[in-house]
mmCIF file of C-alpha atoms and ligand atoms in Angstrom:
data_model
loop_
_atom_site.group_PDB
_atom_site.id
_atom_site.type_symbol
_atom_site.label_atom_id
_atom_site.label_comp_id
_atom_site.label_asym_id
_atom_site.label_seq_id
_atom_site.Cartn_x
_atom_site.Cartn_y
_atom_site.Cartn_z
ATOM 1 C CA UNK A 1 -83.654 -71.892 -17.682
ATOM 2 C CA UNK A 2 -85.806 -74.854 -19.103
ATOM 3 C CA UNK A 3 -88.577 -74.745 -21.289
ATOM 4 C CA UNK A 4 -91.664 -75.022 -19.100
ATOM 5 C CA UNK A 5 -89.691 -72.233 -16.545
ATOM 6 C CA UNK A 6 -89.576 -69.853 -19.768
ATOM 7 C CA UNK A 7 -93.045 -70.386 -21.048
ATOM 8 C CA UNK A 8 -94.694 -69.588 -17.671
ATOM 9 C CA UNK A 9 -92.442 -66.776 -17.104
ATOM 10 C CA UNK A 10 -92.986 -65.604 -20.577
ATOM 11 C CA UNK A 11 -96.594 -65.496 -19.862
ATOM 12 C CA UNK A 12 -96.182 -63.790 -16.655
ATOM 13 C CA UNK A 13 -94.198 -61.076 -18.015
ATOM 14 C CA UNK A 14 -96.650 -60.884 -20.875
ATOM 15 C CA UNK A 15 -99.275 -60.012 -18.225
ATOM 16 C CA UNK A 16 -99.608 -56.257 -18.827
ATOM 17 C CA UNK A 17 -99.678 -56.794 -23.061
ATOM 18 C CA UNK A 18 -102.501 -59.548 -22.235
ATOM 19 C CA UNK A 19 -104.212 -57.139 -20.139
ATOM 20 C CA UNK A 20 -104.369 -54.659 -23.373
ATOM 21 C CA UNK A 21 -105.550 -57.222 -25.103
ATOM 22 C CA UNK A 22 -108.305 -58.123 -23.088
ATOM 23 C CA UNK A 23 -109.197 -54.666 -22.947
ATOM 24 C CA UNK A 24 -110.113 -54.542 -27.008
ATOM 25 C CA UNK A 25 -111.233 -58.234 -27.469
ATOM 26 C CA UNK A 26 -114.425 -57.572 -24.590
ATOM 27 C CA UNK A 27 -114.861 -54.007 -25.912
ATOM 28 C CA UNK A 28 -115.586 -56.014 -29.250
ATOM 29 C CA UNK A 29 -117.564 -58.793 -27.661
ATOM 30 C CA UNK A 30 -121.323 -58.393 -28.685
ATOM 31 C CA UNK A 31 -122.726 -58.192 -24.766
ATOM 32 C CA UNK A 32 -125.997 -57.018 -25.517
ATOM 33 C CA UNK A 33 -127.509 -55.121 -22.608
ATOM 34 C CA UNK A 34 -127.088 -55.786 -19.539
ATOM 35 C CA UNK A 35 -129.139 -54.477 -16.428
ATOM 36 C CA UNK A 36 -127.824 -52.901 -13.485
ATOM 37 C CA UNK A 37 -128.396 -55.480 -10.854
ATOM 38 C CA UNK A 38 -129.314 -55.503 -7.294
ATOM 39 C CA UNK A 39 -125.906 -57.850 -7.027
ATOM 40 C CA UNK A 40 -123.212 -59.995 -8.700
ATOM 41 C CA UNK A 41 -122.272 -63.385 -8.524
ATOM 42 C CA UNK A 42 -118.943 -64.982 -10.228
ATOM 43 C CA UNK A 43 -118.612 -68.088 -10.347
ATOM 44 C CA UNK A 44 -115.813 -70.103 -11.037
ATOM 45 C CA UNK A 45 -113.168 -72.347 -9.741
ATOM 46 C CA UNK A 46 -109.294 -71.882 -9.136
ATOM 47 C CA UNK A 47 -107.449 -69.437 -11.947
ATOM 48 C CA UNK A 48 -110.939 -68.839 -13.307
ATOM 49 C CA UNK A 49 -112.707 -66.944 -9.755
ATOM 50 C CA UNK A 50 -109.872 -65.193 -9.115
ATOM 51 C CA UNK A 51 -110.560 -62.562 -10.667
ATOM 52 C CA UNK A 52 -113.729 -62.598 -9.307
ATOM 53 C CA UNK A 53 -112.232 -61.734 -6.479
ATOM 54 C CA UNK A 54 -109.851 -59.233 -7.633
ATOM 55 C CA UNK A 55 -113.008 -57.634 -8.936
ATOM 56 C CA UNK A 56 -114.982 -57.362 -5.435
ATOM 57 C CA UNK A 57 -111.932 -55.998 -3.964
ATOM 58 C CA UNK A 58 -111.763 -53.572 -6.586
ATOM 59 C CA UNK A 59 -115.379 -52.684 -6.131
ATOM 60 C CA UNK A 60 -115.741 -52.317 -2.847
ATOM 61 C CA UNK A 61 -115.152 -48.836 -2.026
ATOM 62 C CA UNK A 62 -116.907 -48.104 -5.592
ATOM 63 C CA UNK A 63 -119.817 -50.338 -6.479
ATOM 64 C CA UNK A 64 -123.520 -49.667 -4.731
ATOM 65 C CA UNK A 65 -123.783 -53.657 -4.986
ATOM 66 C CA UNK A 66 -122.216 -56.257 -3.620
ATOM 67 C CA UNK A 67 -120.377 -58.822 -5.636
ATOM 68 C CA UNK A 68 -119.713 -62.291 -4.133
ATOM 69 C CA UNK A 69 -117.550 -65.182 -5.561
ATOM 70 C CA UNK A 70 -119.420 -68.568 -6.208
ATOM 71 C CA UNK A 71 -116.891 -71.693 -6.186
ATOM 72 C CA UNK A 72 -119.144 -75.035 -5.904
ATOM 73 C CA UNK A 73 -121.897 -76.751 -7.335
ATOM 74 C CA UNK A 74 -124.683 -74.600 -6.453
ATOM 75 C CA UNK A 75 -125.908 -71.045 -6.134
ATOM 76 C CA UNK A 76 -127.199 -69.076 -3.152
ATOM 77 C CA UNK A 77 -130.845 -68.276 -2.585
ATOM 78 C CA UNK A 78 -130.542 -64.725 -2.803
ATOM 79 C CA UNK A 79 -129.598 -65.349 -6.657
ATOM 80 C CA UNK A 80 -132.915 -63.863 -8.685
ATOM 81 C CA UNK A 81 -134.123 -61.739 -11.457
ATOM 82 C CA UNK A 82 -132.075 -58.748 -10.266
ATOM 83 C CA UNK A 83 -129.098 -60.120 -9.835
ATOM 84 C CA UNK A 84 -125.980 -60.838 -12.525
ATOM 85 C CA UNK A 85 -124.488 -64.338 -12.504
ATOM 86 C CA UNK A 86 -121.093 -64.259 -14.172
ATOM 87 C CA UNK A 87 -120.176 -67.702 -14.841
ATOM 88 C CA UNK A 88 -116.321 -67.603 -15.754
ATOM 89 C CA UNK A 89 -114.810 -71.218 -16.868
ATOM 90 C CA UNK A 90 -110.914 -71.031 -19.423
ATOM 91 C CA UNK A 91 -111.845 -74.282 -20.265
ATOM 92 C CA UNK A 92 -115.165 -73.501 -20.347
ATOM 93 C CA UNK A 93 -115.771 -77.416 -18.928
ATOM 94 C CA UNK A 94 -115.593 -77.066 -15.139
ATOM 95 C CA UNK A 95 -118.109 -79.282 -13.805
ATOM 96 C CA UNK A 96 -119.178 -76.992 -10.659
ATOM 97 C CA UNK A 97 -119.316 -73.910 -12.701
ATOM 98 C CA UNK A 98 -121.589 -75.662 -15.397
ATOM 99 C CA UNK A 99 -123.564 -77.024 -12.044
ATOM 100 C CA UNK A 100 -123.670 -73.197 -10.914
ATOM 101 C CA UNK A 101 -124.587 -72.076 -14.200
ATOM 102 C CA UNK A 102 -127.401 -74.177 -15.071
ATOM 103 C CA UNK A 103 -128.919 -73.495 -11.710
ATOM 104 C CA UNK A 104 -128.585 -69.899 -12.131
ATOM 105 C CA UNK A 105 -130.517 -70.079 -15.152
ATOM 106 C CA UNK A 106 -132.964 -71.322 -13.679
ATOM 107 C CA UNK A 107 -133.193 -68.538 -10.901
ATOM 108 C CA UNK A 108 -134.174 -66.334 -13.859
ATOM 109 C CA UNK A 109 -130.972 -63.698 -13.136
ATOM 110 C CA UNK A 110 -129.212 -61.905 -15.796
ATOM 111 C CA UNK A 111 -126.043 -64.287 -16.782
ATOM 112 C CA UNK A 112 -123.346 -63.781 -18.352
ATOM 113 C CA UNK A 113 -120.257 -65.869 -19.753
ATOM 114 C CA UNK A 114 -116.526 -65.617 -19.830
ATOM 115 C CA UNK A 115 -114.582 -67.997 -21.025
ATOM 116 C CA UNK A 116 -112.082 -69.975 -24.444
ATOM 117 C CA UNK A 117 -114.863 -72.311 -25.323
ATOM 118 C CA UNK A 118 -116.072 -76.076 -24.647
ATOM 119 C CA UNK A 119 -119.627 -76.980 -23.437
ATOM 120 C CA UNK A 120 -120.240 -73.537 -21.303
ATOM 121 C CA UNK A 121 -119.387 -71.292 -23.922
ATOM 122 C CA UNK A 122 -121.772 -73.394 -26.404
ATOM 123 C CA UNK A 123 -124.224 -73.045 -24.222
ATOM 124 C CA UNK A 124 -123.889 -69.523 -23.981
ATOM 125 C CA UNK A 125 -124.033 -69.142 -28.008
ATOM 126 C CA UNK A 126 -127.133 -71.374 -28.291
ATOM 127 C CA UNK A 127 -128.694 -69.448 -25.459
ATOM 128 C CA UNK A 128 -127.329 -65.740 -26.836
ATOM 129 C CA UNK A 129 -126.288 -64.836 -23.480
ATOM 130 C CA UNK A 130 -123.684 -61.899 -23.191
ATOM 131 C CA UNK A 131 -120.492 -63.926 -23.719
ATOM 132 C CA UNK A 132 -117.144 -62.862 -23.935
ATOM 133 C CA UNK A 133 -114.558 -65.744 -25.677
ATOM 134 C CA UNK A 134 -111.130 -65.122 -24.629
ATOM 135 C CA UNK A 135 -108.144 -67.012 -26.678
ATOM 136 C CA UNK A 136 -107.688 -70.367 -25.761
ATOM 137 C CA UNK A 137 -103.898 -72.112 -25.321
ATOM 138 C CA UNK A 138 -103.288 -70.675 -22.173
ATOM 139 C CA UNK A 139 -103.063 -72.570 -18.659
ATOM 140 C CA UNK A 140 -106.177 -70.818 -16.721
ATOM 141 C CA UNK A 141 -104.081 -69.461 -14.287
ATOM 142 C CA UNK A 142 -101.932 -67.654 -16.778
ATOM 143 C CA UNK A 143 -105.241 -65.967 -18.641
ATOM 144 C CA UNK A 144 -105.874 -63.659 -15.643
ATOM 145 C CA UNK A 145 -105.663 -61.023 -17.725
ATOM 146 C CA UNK A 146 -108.263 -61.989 -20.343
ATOM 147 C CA UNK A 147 -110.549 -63.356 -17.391
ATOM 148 C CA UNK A 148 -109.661 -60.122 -15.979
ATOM 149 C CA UNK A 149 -110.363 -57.770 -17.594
ATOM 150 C CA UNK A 150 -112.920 -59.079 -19.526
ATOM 151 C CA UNK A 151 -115.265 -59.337 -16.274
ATOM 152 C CA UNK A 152 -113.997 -55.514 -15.524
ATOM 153 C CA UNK A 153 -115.121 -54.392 -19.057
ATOM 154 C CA UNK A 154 -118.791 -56.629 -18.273
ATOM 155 C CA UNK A 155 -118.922 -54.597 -14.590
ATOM 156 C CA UNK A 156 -119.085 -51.744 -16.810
ATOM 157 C CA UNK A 157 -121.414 -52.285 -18.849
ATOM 158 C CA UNK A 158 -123.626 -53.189 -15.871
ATOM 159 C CA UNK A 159 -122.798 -50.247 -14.432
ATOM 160 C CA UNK A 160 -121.386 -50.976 -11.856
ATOM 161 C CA UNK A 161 -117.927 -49.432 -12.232
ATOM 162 C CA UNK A 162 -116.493 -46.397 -14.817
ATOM 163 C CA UNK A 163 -113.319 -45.521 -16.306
ATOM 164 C CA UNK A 164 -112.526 -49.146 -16.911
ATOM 165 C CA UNK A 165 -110.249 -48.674 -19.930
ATOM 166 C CA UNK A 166 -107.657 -45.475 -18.100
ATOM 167 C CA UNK A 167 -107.537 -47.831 -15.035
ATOM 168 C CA UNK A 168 -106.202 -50.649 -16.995
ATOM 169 C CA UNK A 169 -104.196 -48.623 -19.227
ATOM 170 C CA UNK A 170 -102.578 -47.121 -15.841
ATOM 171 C CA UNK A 171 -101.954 -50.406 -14.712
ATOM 172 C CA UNK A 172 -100.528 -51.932 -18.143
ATOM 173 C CA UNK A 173 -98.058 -48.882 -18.487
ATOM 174 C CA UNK A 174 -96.745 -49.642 -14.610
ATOM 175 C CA UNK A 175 -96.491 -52.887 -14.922
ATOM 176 C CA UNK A 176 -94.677 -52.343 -18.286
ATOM 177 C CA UNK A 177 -92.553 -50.023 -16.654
ATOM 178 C CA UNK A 178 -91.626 -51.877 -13.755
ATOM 179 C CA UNK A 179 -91.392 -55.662 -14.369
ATOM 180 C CA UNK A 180 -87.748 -56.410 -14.826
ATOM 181 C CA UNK A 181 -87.061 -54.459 -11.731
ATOM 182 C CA UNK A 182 -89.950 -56.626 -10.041
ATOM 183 C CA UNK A 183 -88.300 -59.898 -11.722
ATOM 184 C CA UNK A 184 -85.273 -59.375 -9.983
ATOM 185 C CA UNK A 185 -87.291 -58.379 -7.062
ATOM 186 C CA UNK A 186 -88.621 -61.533 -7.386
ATOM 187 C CA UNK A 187 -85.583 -63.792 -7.381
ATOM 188 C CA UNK A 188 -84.739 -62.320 -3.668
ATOM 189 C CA UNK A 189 -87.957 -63.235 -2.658
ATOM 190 C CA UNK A 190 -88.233 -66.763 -3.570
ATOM 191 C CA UNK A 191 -85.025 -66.812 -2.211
ATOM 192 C CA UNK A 192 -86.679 -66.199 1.331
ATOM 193 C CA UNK A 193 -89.347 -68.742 0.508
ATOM 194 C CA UNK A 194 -87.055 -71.541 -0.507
ATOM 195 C CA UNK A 195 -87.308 -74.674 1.530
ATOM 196 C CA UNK A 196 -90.118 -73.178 3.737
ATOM 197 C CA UNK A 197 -93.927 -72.220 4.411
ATOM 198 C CA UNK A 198 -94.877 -69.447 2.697
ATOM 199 C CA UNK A 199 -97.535 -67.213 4.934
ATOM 200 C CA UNK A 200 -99.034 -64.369 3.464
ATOM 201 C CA UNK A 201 -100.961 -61.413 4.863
ATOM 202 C CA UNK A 202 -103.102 -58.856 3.918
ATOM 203 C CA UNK A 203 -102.950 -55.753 5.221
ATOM 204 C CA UNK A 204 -105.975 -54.124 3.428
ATOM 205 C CA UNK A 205 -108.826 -55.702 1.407
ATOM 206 C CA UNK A 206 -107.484 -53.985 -1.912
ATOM 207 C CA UNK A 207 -104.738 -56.948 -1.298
ATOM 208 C CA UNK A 208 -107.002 -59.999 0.249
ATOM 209 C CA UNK A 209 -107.501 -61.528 -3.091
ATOM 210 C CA UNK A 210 -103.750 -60.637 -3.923
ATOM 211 C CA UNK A 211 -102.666 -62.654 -0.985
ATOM 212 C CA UNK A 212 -104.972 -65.581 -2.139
ATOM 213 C CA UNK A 213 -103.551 -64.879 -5.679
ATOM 214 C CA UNK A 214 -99.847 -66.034 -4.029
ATOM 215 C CA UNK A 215 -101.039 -68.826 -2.580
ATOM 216 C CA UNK A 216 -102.573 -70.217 -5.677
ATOM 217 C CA UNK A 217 -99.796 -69.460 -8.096
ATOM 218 C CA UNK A 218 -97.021 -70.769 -5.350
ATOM 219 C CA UNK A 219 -99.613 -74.130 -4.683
ATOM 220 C CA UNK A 220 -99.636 -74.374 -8.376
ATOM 221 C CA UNK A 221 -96.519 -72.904 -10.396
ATOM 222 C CA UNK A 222 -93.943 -73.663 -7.094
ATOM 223 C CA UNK A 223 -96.046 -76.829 -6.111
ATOM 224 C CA UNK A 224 -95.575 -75.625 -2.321
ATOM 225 C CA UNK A 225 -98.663 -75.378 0.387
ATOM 226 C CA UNK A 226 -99.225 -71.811 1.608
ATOM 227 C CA UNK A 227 -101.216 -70.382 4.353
ATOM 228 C CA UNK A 228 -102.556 -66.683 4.148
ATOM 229 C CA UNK A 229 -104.646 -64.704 6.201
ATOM 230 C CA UNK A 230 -105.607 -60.707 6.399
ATOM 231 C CA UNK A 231 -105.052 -58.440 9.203
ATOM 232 C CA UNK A 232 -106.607 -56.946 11.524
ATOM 233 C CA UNK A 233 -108.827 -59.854 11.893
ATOM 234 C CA UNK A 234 -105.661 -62.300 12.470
ATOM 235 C CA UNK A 235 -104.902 -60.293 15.686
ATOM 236 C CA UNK A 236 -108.113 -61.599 17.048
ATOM 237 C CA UNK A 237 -106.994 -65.043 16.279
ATOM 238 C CA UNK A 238 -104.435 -66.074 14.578
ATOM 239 C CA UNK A 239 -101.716 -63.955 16.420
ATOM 240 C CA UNK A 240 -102.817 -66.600 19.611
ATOM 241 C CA UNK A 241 -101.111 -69.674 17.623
ATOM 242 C CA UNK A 242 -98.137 -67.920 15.980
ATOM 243 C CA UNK A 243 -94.784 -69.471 16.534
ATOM 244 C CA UNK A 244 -96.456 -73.501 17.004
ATOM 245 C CA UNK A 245 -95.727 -75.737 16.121
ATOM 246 C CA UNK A 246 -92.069 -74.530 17.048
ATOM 247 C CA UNK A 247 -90.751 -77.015 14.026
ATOM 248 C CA UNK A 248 -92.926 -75.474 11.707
ATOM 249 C CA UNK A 249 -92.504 -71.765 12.448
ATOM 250 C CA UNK A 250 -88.686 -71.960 12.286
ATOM 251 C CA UNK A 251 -89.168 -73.313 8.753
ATOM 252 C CA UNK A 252 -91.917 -70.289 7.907
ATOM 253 C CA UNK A 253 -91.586 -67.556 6.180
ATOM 254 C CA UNK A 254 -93.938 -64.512 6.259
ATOM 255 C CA UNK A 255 -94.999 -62.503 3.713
ATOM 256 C CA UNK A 256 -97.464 -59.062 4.059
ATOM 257 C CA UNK A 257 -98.301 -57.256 2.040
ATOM 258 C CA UNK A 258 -99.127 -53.431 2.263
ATOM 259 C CA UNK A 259 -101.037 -50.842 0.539
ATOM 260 C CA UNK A 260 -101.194 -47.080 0.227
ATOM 261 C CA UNK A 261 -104.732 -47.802 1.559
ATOM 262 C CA UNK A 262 -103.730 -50.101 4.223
ATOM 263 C CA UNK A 263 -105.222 -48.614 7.514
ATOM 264 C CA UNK A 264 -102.406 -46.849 9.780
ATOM 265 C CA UNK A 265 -103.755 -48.569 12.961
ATOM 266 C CA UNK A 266 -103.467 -52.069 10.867
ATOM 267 C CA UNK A 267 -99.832 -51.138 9.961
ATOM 268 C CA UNK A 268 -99.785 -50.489 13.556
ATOM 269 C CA UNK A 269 -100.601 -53.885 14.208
ATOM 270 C CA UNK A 270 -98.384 -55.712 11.769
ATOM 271 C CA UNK A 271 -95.469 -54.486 13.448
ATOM 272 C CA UNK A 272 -96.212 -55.449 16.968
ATOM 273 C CA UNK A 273 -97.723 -58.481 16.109
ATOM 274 C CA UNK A 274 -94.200 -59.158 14.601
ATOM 275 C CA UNK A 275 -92.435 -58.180 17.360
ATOM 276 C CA UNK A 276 -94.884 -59.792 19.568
ATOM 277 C CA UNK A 277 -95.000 -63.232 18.208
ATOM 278 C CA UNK A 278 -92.786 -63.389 14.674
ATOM 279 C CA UNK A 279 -89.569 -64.110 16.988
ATOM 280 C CA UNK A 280 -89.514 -67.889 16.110
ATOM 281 C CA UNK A 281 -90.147 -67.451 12.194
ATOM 282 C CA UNK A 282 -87.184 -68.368 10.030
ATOM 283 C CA UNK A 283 -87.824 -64.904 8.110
ATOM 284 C CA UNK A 284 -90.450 -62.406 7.671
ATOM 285 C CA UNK A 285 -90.755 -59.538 5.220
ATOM 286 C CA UNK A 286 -92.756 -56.855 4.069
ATOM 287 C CA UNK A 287 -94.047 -55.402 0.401
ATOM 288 C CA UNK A 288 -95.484 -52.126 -0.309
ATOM 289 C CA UNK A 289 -97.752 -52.219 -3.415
ATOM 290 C CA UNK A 290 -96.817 -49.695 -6.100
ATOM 291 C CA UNK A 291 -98.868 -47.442 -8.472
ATOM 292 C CA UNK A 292 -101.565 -44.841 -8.279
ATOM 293 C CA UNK A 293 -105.435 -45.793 -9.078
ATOM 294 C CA UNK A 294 -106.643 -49.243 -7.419
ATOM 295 C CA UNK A 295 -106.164 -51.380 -10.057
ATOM 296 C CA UNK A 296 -102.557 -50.781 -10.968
ATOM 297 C CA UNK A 297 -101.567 -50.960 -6.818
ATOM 298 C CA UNK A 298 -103.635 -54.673 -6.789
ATOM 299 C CA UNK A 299 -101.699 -55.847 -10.015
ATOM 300 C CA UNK A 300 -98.228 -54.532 -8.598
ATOM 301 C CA UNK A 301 -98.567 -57.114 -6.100
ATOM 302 C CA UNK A 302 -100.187 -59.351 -8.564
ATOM 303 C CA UNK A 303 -97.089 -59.823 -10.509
ATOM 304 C CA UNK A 304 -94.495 -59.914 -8.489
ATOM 305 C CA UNK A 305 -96.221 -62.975 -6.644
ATOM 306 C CA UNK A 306 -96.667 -64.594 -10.096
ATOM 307 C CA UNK A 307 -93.081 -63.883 -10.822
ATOM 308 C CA UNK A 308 -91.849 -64.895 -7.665
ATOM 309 C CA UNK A 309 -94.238 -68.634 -7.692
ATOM 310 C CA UNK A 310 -92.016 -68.792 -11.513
ATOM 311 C CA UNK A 311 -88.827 -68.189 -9.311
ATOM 312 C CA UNK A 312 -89.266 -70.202 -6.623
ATOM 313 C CA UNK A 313 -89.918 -73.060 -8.843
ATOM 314 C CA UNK A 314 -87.024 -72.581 -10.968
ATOM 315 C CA UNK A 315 -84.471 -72.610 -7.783
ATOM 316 C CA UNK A 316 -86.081 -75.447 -6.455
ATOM 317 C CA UNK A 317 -86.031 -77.496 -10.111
ATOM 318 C CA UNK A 318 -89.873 -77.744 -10.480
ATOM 319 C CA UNK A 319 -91.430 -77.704 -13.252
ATOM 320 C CA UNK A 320 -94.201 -74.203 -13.120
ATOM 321 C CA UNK A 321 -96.391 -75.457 -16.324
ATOM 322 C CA UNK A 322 -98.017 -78.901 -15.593
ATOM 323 C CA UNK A 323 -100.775 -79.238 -12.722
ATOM 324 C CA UNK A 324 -100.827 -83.243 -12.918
ATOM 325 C CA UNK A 325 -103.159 -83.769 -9.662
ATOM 326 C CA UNK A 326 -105.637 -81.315 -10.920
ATOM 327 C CA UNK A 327 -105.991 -83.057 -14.177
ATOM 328 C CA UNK A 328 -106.098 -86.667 -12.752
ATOM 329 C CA UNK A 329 -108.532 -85.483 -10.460
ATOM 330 C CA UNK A 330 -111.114 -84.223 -13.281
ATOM 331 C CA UNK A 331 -110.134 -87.387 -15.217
ATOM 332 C CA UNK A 332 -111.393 -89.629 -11.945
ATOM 333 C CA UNK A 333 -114.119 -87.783 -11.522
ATOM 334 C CA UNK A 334 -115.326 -87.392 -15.378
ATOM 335 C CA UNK A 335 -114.855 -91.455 -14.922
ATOM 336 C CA UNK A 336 -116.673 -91.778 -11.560
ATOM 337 C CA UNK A 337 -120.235 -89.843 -13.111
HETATM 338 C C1 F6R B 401 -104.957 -74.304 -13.912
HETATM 339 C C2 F6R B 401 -105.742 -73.613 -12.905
HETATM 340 C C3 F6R B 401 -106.941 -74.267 -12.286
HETATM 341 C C4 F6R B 401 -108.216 -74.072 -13.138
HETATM 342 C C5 F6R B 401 -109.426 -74.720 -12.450
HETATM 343 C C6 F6R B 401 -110.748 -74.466 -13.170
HETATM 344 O O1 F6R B 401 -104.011 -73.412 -14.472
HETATM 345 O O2 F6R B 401 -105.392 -72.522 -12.576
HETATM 346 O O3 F6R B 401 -107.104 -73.690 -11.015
HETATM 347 O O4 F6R B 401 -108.444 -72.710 -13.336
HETATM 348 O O5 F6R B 401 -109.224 -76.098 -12.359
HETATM 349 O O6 F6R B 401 -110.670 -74.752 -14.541
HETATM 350 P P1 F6R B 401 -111.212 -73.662 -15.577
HETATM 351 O O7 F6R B 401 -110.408 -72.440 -15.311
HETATM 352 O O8 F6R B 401 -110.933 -74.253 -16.925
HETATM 353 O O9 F6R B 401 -112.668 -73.499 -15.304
#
């Protein structure tokens, strides 16, 4: 294995300590109070919102408000003195979140920070906003934890959301439990993926910011494109255009993932849609989430997509740790003010 291959897969398997870890840092953090809102907004961009998204998942079947994911320049009209803006940035420099931010300011909303540091993070200590510095060093995508967890611990404060340090707990002590098995797990399935499309579905929302989870690390660790969508919506769709173009769906390869929670009539679904229409895929196949509580079934399926994106590059020789178009494009654009 090369160096870059171990780093990143050393920081995937670390996933479950850096969870932990999050977990005391933000119980530390100085947040001040915060109000319980009439609704959240995160805002961030790539490895930073998606835990904003695991988040609303998470909440959904818990949290009286709603909580919505922000990725651009500017903020929704609904945003005002009730609400809680989250802006989460690693770098902390993200030009649409520090757009987002400074325009949620100005709504007069509750915000809040997350994030290692640079210009949003100094804002946040001149301003004395609730901030919660996680440790910088890591590629954003491989601080989920931190980002995490940290916005879990925030929810809780709010309000919004209770038990917040058992639920991770269960989930660190699964994941500890079960990764090597899931590594090895993982190796088949990249195995499947390799020289193909990777399409992943979601069977439940618990798992449709999972499934956007794979297609971000495999886009970025694997350098591949991937398609997902969720069921049951795709059978009112999607499930019309399966199998074209021919050349493509001979060369795709379906993932779905399934969840304790997954609806029987959508499990229903999923297996006539793929004897319906998955005839002309070059392979499909099917993973169950593990675990008890919420959290530790969403970061089951969590890791093993991490450590399969790790795989995946590895048997195809690419190199998991550098994103070299998302850099040159926030150097051309830093340029082009
Ligand atoms: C890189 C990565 C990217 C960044 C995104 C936003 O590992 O995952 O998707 O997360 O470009 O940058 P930050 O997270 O610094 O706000």
């Amino acid at each position: 294995m090369k160096g870059n291959e171990a780093t990143m897969l050393d920081m995937v398997m670390g996933l479950p300590e850096q969870m932990a870890e999050a977990l005391e840092r933000s119980g530390k953090a100085r947040l001040g109070r915060i109000p319980r809102p009439q609704g959240v907004t995160v805002a961030g961009m790539g490895g930073s919102a998606i835990g904003g998204d695991l988040a609303r998942d998470l909440l959904r079947t818990e949290s009286p408000v709603p909580i919505a994911t922000n990725r651009d320049y500017a903020v929704p009209a609904s945003l005002g003195p009730r609400s809680l803006f989250v802006a989460v940035s690693y770098s902390g420099n993200t030009e649409e979140t520090l757009s987002a931010y400074r325009a949620a300011r100005r709504s007069g909303c509750t915000v809040a920070v997350i994030s290692s540091g640079g210009r949003l993070a100094a804002s946040a200590r001149r301003s004395r906003l609730p901030l919660v510095t996680v440790p910088g060093g890591f590629p954003p995508r491989a601080a989920l934890g931190h980002l995490f967890v940290s916005l879990l611990v925030l929810l809780e404060r709010a309000g919004l959301l209770h038990r917040v340090e058992r639920r991770v707990g269960e989930a660190v002590s699964l994941m500890v439990g079960r990764r090597q098995a899931w590594r090895r797990r993982a190796k088949l399935i990249a195995k499947r993926l390799r020289g193909r499309l990777p399409v992943v579905y979601s069977t439940a929302r618990l798992l449709d910011a999972v499934a956007d989870r794979w297609r971000c690390q495999l886009n970025e660790n694997a350098k591949v494109v991937c398609h997902t969508n969720r069921l049951p919506e795709h059978n009112h769709n999607e499930v019309v255009g399966m199998g074209r173009p021919g050349f493509l769906a001979e060369r795709t390869a379906i993932v779905s993932l399934l969840d304790r929670g997954t609806h029987r009539r959508t499990a229903l679904r999923l297996k006539n849609v793929l004897s319906i229409a998955g005839g002309g895929y070059a392979d499909a196949q099917t993973l169950q989430s593990e675990g008890r509580g919420s959290l530790a079934r969403m970061m089951s399926l969590v890791m093993l997509g991490d450590l399969a994106s790790v795989e995946l590059a590895g048997q195809t020789g690419v190199d998991p740790l550098p994103v070299a178009r998302i850099d040159e494009l926030k150097r051309r654009l830093a340029r082009a003010k």
